[in-house]
mmCIF file of C-alpha atoms in Angstrom:
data_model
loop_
_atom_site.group_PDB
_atom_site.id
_atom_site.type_symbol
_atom_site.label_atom_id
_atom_site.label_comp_id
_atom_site.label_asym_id
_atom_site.label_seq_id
_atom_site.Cartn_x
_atom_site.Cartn_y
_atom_site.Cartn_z
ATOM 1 C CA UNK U 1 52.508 40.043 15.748
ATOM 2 C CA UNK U 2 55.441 40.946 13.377
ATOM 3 C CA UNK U 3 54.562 44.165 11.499
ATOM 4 C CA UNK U 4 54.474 44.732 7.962
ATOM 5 C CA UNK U 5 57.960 45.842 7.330
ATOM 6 C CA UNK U 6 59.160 42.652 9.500
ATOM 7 C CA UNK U 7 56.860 40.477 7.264
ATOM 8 C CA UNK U 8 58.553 42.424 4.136
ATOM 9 C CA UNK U 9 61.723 41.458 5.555
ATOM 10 C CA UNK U 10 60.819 37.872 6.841
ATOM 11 C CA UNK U 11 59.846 37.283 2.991
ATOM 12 C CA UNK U 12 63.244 38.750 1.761
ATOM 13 C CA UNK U 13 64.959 36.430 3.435
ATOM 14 C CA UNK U 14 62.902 33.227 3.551
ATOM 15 C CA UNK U 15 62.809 30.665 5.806
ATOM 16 C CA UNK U 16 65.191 31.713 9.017
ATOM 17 C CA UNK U 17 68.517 30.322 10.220
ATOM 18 C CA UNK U 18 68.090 27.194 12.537
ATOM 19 C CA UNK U 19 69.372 29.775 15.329
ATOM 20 C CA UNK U 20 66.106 31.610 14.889
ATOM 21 C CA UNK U 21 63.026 29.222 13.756
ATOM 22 C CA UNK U 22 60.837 29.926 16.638
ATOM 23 C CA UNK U 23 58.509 32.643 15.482
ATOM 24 C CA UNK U 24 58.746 34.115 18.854
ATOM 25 C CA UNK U 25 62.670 34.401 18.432
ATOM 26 C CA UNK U 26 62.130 35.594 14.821
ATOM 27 C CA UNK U 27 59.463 38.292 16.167
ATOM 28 C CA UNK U 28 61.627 39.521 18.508
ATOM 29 C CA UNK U 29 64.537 39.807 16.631
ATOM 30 C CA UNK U 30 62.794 41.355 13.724
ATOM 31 C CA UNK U 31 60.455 43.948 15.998
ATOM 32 C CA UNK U 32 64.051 44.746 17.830
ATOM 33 C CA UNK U 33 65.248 45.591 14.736
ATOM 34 C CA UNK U 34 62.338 48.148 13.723
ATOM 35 C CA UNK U 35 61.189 49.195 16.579
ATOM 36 C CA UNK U 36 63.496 52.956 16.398
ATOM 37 C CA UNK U 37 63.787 54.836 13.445
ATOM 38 C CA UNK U 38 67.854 55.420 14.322
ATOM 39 C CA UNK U 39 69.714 57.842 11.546
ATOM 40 C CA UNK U 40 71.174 55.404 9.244
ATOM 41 C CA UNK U 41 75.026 55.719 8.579
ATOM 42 C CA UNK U 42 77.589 53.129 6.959
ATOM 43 C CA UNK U 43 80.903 54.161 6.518
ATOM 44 C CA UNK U 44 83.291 53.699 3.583
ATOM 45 C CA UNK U 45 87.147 53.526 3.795
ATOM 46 C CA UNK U 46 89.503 55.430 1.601
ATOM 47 C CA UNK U 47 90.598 51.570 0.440
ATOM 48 C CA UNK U 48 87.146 50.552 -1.014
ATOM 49 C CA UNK U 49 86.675 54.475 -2.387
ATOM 50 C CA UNK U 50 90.298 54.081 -3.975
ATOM 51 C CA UNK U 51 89.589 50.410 -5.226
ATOM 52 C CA UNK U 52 85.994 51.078 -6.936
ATOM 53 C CA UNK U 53 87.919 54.170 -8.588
ATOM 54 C CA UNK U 54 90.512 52.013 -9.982
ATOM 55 C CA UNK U 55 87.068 49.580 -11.094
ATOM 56 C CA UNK U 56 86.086 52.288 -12.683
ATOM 57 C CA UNK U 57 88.857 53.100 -14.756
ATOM 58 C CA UNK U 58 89.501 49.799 -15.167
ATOM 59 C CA UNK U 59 86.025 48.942 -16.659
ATOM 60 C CA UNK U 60 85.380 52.618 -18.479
ATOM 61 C CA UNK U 61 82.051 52.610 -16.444
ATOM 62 C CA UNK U 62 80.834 54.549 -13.415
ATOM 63 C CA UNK U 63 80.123 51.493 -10.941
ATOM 64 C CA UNK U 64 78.429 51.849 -7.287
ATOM 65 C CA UNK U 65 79.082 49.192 -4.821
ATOM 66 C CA UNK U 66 75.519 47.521 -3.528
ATOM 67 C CA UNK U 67 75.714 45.626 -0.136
ATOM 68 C CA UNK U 68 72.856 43.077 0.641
ATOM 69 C CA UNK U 69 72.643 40.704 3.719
ATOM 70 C CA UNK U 70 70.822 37.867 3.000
ATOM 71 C CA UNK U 71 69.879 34.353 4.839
ATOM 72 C CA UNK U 72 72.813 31.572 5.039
ATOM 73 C CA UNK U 73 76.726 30.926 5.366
ATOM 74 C CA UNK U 74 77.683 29.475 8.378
ATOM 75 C CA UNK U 75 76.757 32.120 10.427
ATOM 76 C CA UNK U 76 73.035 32.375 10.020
ATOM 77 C CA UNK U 77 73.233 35.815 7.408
ATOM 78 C CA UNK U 78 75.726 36.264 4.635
ATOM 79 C CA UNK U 79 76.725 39.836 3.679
ATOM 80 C CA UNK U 80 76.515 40.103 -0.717
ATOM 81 C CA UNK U 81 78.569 42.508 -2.521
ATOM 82 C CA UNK U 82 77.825 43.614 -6.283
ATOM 83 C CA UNK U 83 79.354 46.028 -8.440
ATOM 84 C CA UNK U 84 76.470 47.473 -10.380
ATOM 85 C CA UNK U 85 76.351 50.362 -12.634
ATOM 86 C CA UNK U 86 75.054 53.852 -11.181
ATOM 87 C CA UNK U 87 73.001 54.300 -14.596
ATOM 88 C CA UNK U 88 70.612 51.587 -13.163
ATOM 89 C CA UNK U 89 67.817 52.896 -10.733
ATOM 90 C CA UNK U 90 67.559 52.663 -7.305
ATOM 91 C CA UNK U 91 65.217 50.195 -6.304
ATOM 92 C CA UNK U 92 62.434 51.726 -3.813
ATOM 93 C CA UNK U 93 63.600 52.106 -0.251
ATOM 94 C CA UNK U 94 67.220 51.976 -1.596
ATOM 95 C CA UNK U 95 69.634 54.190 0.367
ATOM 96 C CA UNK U 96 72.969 55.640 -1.555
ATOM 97 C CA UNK U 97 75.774 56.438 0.501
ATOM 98 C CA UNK U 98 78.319 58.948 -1.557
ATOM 99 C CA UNK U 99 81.610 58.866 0.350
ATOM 100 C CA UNK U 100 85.382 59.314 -0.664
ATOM 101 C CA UNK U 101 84.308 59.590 -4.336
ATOM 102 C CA UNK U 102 82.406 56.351 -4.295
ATOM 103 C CA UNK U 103 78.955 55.137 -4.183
ATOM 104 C CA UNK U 104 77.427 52.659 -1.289
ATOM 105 C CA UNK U 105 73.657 51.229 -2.279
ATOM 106 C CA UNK U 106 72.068 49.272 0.414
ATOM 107 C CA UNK U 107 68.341 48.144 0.411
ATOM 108 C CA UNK U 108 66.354 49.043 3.394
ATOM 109 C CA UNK U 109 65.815 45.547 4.405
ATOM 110 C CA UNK U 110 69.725 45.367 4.534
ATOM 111 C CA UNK U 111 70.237 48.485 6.154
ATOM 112 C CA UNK U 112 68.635 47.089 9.467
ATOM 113 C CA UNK U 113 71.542 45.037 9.710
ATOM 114 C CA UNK U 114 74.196 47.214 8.429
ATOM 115 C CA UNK U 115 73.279 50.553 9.795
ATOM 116 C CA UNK U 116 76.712 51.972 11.881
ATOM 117 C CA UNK U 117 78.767 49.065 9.574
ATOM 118 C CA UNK U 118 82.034 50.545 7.514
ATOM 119 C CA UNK U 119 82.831 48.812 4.171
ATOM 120 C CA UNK U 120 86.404 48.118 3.311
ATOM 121 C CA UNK U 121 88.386 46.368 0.490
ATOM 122 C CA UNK U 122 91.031 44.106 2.033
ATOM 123 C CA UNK U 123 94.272 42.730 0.241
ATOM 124 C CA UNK U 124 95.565 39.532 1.527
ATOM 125 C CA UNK U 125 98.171 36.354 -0.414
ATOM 126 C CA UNK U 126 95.161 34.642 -1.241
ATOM 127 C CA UNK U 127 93.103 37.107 -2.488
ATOM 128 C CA UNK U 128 91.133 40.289 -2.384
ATOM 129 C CA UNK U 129 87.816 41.118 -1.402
ATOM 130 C CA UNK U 130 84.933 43.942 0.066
ATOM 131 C CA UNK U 131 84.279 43.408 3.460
ATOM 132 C CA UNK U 132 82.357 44.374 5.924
ATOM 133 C CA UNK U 133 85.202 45.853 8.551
ATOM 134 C CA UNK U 134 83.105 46.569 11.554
ATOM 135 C CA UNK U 135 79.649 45.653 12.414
ATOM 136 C CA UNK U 136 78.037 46.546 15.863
ATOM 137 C CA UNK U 137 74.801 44.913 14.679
ATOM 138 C CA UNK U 138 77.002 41.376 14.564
ATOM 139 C CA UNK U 139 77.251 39.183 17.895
ATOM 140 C CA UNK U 140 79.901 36.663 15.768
ATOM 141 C CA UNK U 141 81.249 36.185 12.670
ATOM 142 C CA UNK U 142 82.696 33.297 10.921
ATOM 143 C CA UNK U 143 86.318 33.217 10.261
ATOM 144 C CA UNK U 144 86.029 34.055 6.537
ATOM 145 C CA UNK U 145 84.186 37.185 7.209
ATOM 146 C CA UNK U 146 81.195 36.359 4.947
ATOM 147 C CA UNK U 147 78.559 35.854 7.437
ATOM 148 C CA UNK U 148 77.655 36.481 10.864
ATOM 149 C CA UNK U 149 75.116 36.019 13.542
ATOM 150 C CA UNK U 150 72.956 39.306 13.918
ATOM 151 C CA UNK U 151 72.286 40.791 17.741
ATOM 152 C CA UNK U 152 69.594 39.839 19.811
#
């Protein structure tokens, strides 16, 4: 039986991928996922640090970045970017990562999937984004880098 933090996080994200409908599968996955209380740790490169300063300036506001993973995209979860203000509150269970200058906000239910990530801001000819550089929690990825297909 999936505990109460994997029912939590079962809720969050609403019905699963096709990839993991079984309950069994989504059990498994979810109890995997809980089942050590590891030291939580993303990383942020000097590039997003030195592009949410210039978002800053930019915007005469003192932004954070907040990184949610949520259900869908091609992959089965979709990593979500916002740039919120740091005036706002931290939801509960919220975890704020201060690195380079710049502030990282990811929920706990997120954090399951992004603990031992780094964040990065890549510039490319068609455009510019946050990304999620390196993921050992991530079997595959799609080729756009939006969502991926968590570890079993």
């Amino acid at each position: 039986m999936a505990s109460g933090r994997a029912l939590r996080l079962l809720s969050r994200f609403g019905r699963p991928h096709p990839q993991y409908r079984s309950i069994t599968s989504t059990t498994f996955l979810l109890a995997r996922r809980y089942s050590s209380e590891a030291t939580h740790q993303v990383k942020i490169t000097e590039t997003c640090s030195k592009r949410l300063k210039e978002l800053k300036d930019q915007k005469n506001e003192d932004l954070r970045l907040r990184v949610r993973v949520d259900s869908g995209g091609c992959s089965g979860f979709q990593y979500e970017f916002i740039l919120e203000p740091k005036s706002l509150e931290l939801e509960e269970g919220d975890l704020a990562i201060e690195q380079n200058g710049a502030q990282l906000v990811v929920d706990e239910a997120s954090l399951e999937f992004l603990n031992g990530s780094t964040i990065d801001y890549e510039q490319e000819l068609i455009g510019s984004k946050f990304v999620v550089s390196e993921n050992p929690n991530s079997e595959s990825a799609c080729g756009c880098g939006v969502s991926f297909s968590p570890k079993m």
